[in-house]
Steps between C-alpha positions, in 0.01 A plus 500: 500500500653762413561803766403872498743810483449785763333712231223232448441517805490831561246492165275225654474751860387797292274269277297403847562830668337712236119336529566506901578837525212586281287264718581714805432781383198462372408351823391715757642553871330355785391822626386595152269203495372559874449886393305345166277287750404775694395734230288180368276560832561844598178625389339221715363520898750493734445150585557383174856743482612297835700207360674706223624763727617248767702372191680817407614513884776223355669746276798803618402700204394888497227482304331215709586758821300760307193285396469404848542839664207597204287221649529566870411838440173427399413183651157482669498156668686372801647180354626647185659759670695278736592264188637782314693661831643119562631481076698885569679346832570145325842662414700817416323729338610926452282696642236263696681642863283823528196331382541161774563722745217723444227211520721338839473832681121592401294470766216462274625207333390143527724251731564231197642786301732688758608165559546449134693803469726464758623150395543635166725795682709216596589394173601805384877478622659790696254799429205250588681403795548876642125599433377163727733595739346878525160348563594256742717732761099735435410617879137552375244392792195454289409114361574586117861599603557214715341238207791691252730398735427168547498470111861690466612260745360171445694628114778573642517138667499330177785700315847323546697882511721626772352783438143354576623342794669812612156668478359210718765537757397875555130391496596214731668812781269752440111404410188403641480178699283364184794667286759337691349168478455482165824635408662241706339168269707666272818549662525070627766406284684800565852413586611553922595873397591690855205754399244231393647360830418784745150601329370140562595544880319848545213350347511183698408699790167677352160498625378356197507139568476403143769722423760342828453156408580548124840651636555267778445201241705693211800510811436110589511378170863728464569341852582844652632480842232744627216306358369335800572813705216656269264188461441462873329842562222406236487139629316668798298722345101455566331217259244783449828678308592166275362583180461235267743685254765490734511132592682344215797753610441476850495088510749491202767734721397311830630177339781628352646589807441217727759588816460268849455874621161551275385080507243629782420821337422331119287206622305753667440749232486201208233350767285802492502545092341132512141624458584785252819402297409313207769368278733674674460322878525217275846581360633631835413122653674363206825735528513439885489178468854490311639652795630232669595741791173574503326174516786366784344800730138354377559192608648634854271747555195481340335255740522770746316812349151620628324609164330238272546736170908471614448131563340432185746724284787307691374127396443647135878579495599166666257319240665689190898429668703285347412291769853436677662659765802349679405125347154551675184515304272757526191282437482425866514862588179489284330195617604709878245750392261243350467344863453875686208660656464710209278385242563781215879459562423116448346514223795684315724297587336184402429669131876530535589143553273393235667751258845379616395100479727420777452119538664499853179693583280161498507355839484837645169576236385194591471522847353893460177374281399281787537739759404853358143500438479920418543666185855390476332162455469549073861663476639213677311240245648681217848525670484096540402474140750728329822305734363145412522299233206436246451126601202269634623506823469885538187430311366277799592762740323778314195254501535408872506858597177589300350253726623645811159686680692869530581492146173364393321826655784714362347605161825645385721203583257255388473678158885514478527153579269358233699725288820378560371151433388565202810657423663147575200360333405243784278259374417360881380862608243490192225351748572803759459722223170330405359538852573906464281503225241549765708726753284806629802738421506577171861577451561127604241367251716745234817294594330192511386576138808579414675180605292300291594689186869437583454112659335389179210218541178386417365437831520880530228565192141380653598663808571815330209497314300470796637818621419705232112607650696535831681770362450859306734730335822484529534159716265336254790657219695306689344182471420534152899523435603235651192305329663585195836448520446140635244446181546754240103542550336793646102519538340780751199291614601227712209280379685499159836393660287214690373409178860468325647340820247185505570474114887495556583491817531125540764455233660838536868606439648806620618743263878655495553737707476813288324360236178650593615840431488814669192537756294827542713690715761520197282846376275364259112588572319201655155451440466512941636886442273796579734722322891568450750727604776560253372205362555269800151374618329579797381117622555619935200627635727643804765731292692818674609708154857689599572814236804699524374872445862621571619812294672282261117373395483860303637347225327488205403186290368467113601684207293808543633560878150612606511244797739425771567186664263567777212565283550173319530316801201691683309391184544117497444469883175752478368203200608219752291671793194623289475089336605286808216375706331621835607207699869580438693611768792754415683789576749740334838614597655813347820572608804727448775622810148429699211213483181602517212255468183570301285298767561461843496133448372240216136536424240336258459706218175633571327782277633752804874354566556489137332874420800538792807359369394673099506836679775487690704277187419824285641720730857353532791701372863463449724551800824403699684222552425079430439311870473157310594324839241736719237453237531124466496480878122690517411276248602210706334610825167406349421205674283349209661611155625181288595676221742831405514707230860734553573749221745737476756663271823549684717350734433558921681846588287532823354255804677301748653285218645618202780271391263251201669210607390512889200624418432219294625296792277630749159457308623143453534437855148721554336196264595254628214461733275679259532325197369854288536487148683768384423656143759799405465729196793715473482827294770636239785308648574148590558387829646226627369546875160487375568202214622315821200563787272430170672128476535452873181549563322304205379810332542655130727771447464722169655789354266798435724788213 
């Protein structure tokens, strides 16, 4: 082949070049075509102008500046012009400055776009930098000069500049409290400068408690030697001063700095955020207990502290440890408290040998469940359960202690141990489980019900169907599932399944287990349904309805945005209430950072009760906080509900629990002596908290956009 000369080369380059070159420039820019998109819809509403001019933000080029300066200057409507102020601050532009800074420092001006224009201030290098800075060191008193200041400086936090941070520092010295703190989430990766130094020690000491624990935790986390020195004088402040905000810091510095000195002082305070924390007690018990210094003095000292908060706190950081301290295991410190007088303290420390699984804990559990007969009594069943091994022999003891008298009468217990059975799937407990067919509590007849859908066999079927007149709504659910999953069959008169059974019951064989496919709790509409909600069906005639009306709830749903959250949600329970019928007993429980019920307790939904609950439904607005644990627990205190509907659109951010995970953990341990079914419907978001309580509990969980 033969080779080519640098000149044919050279030819063959030019040859291609030429068309390329052409190609570009008939081509046009990328701004060109965004400019040529706009003009397209120009002439069109505002809404229709939106995505086009959120596309030109994209593009450093002057004549993209001016078209959007044209357009904010006459847009009318308050998401176009916040669109169009977000496209001038998505990067450099010459001669955007004046006109950001002009809409931040209007006092007339909408919040979205004086926040809009003071992150675009941030991306304007240098100059941007300077006019943020102006606004933020402000002294004005009034609320729009404080709101341009938190803009400017929530800005300033998210511009990696010296001289941004420079601007911080001064804010960080100088400004409000509310100034000071916000400066300061911007200032936590600073490095341990002598000035950044000193500012977070005068501002450790100020009355703002929300401001002194955000520098006390900024000084533990840079292990300053003065850190303690300023975390004990807020240790002893009044609970009545521990805002929520200030927790995380507080807690987070508290374990930081772990000293024998402060070991009294921490257990204390961490003892007293128990009830208000949230996921941060959570993560303080979990920090502490990698202390082993800490958990020596536990386990020296504990035993011999007055307050049951400081007791429990204590045996939550012993049941977290590592679990060995000088070759001795701190599983009988637990089982210690498991045996005292106090039957809280008990209680968390047998959830903590059952988390831990300590096998040594046997004989010791073993002796404890036939001595203790108070509401330790179920913790120590489930202790036993999660230390032994999954055999017939811990089978027969689960069996001989349902036949004990105590446990018997214990509703709870007796629930938990048919459960656990099943779990093992104990064929020799199936005629136990038979006789609760006919229990007068209803929760055991549940669990009884439920062990013959798990402990598979025919003998179960005519005795089954002879329950089903015995029952009504959601119990008689009940039945009907486990009716079909042993026969793939499901009629709603029991004459019918009389009928089939003398036809085939003699030469019967059970199906598969599964084969039967899902039963009616799985969501789809049952023809024993009054109505649905969010397309789960209403089959309980005793149902407590839990709606989050938090602030978050505001949120608006469809395409056309006329309707928030709330509305949609106040609509589908006002159709469940106006269609369910009178003998149905319910209530409803709104709640946000508070729970208050609709009814003082469940009613039948009389002509009056349910003219009631519509009026006061209608009336519910978007507030606060989400108390998923302290609505949940109202819901629970009705003594006759079977059946919960929980819906809600956020995570917990207020209540006595907060963390999912033990919230999820409690209402597990709440049902286990109720046996409610548990539907969730979460809003917007997934959650995992709610997937989980759904499953637990044997209810559907669904996903409302």
């Amino acid at each position: 082949m033969p080779t080519l000369g640098r000149r044919s080369v050279l030819a063959l380059v030019l040859l291609w070049a030429g068309p390329l070159a052409t190609l570009q420039a008939q081509a046009p820019a990328p701004a060109a075509r965004a400019l040529e998109s706009f003009a397209e819809v120009s002439a069109k509403p505002e809404a229709d102008r939106l995505a086009a001019a959120k596309a030109l933000g994209a593009h450093q080029d002057d004549e993209v500046t001016h078209v959007l300066l044209r357009e904010l200057g006459r847009a009318m409507e308050a998401s176009y012009r916040v669109a169009l102020l977000q496209a001038l601050g998505q990067c450099v532009r010459n001669g955007v400055v004046e006109t950001l800074g002009r809409v931040l420092e209007d006092k007339d001006s909408p919040y979205a776009e004086r926040s809009a224009a003071a992150n675009g201030l941030g991306n304007q290098g240098a100059i941007g930098v300077a006019r943020l800075r102006v606004v933020a060191l402000g002294s004005g008193a009034d609320a729009p000069a404080a709101n341009a200041r938190t803009y400017a400086i929530l800005a300033l936090n998210g511009v990696a500049d010296p001289q941004a941070k420079a601007a911080l520092l001064e804010v960080f010295r100088t400004g409000t409290s509310i100034d000071r703190r916000n400066a300061l989430r911007g200032l936590g990766k600073e490095p341990d400068r002598k000035d950044f130094l000193d500012a977070l020690l005068q501002n450790a000491n100020d009355q703002d408690l929300m401001l002194a624990a955000g520098c006390v935790h900024e000084l533990a986390k840079r292990k300053h030697p003065e850190a303690l020195a300023r975390l004990e004088p807020l240790l002893k402040r009044s609970n009545a001063a521990i805002y929520v905000a200030a927790l995380d810091d507080l807690l987070g510095a508290s374990t930081r700095l772990l000293r024998e000195s402060s070991y009294a002082l921490v257990l204390e305070f961490v003892a007293r955020c128990e009830s208000s924390g949230g996921r941060a007690f959570v993560g303080a018990i979990d920090d502490a207990a990698k202390d082993q210094g800490f958990v020596a003095w536990l386990r020296r000292e504990l035993a011999g502290r007055e307050s049951v908060a400081e007791l429990r706190t204590g045996v939550r950081v012993l049941g977290r440890s590592k679990g060995l301290d000088k070759g001795q295991d701190v599983v009988q410190d637990l089982l210690a408290f498991a045996r005292g007088k106090d039957v809280d303290v008990a209680v968390v420390a047998l959830q903590a040998i059952a988390r831990r699984g300590s096998k040594n804990a046997a004989a010791e559990l073993r002796k404890l469940v036939r001595a203790k007969f108070d509401a330790r009594r179920l913790e120590v069943v489930l202790a036993l359960h999660a230390v032994m091994p999954r055999n017939a022999q811990w089978a027969g003891e689960l069996l001989e202690l349902l036949d004990q008298k105590d446990n018997a009468r214990d509703a709870a217990v007796h629930a938990t141990l048919l459960d656990l059975l099943a779990e093992l799937r104990h064929g020799p407990a199936l005629p136990r489980a038979w006789e609760d067919f006919e229990h007068a509590e209803w929760e055991i007849r549940a669990a009884a019900y439920d062990f013959a859908r798990k402990v598979r066999d025919a003998g179960s079927i005519p005795l089954l169907i002879a329950r089903l007149d015995l029952e009504s709504g959601r119990l008689r659910e009940d039945v009907l599932d486990v009716l079909q999953s042993l026969t793939a069959m499901r009629f709603h008169q029991a004459a019918r399944w009389n009928a089939w059974w003398e036809e085939h019951g003699a030469n019967f064989v059970l199906i598969p287990d599964g084969a039967a496919g899902p039963a009616s709790r799985s969501g789809k509409a049952d023809a024993a349904a009054t109505s649905t909600y969010y397309g789960i069906p209403l089959v309980s005639d005793k149902v407590v309805f839990v709606v989050d009306v938090s602030g978050s709830m505001a949120a608006k749903v469809g395409t056309d945005g006329a309707r928030s959250r709330l509305d949609e949600a106040k609509q589908q329970l006002r159709f469940v209430l106006e269609n369910i019928p009178k003998q149905f007993r319910f209530n409803v429980v709104p709640f946000d950072t508070s729970v208050d019920p609709i009814l003082a307790q469940m009613l039948p939904a009389l002509d009056k009760t349910r003219a009631e609950a519509l009026g006061k439904l209608a009336a519910l607005q978007p507030r606060g906080g989400t108390n998923v644990h302290g609505a949940l627990q109202r819901a629970f205190a009705e003594t006759e509900v079977d059946t919960i509907y929980l819906l809600s659109d956020g995570a917990p951010s207020a209540g006595l629990i907060q963390d999912p995970t033990a919230l999820a953990d409690e209402v597990g341990r709440w049902n286990r002596a109720r046996r409610i079914r548990i539907h969730c419907i979460s809003i917007g978001t997934d959650s995992a908290m709610m997937k989980r309580i759904a499953k637990e509990s044997g209810g559907n969980y669904t996903l409302a956009r």
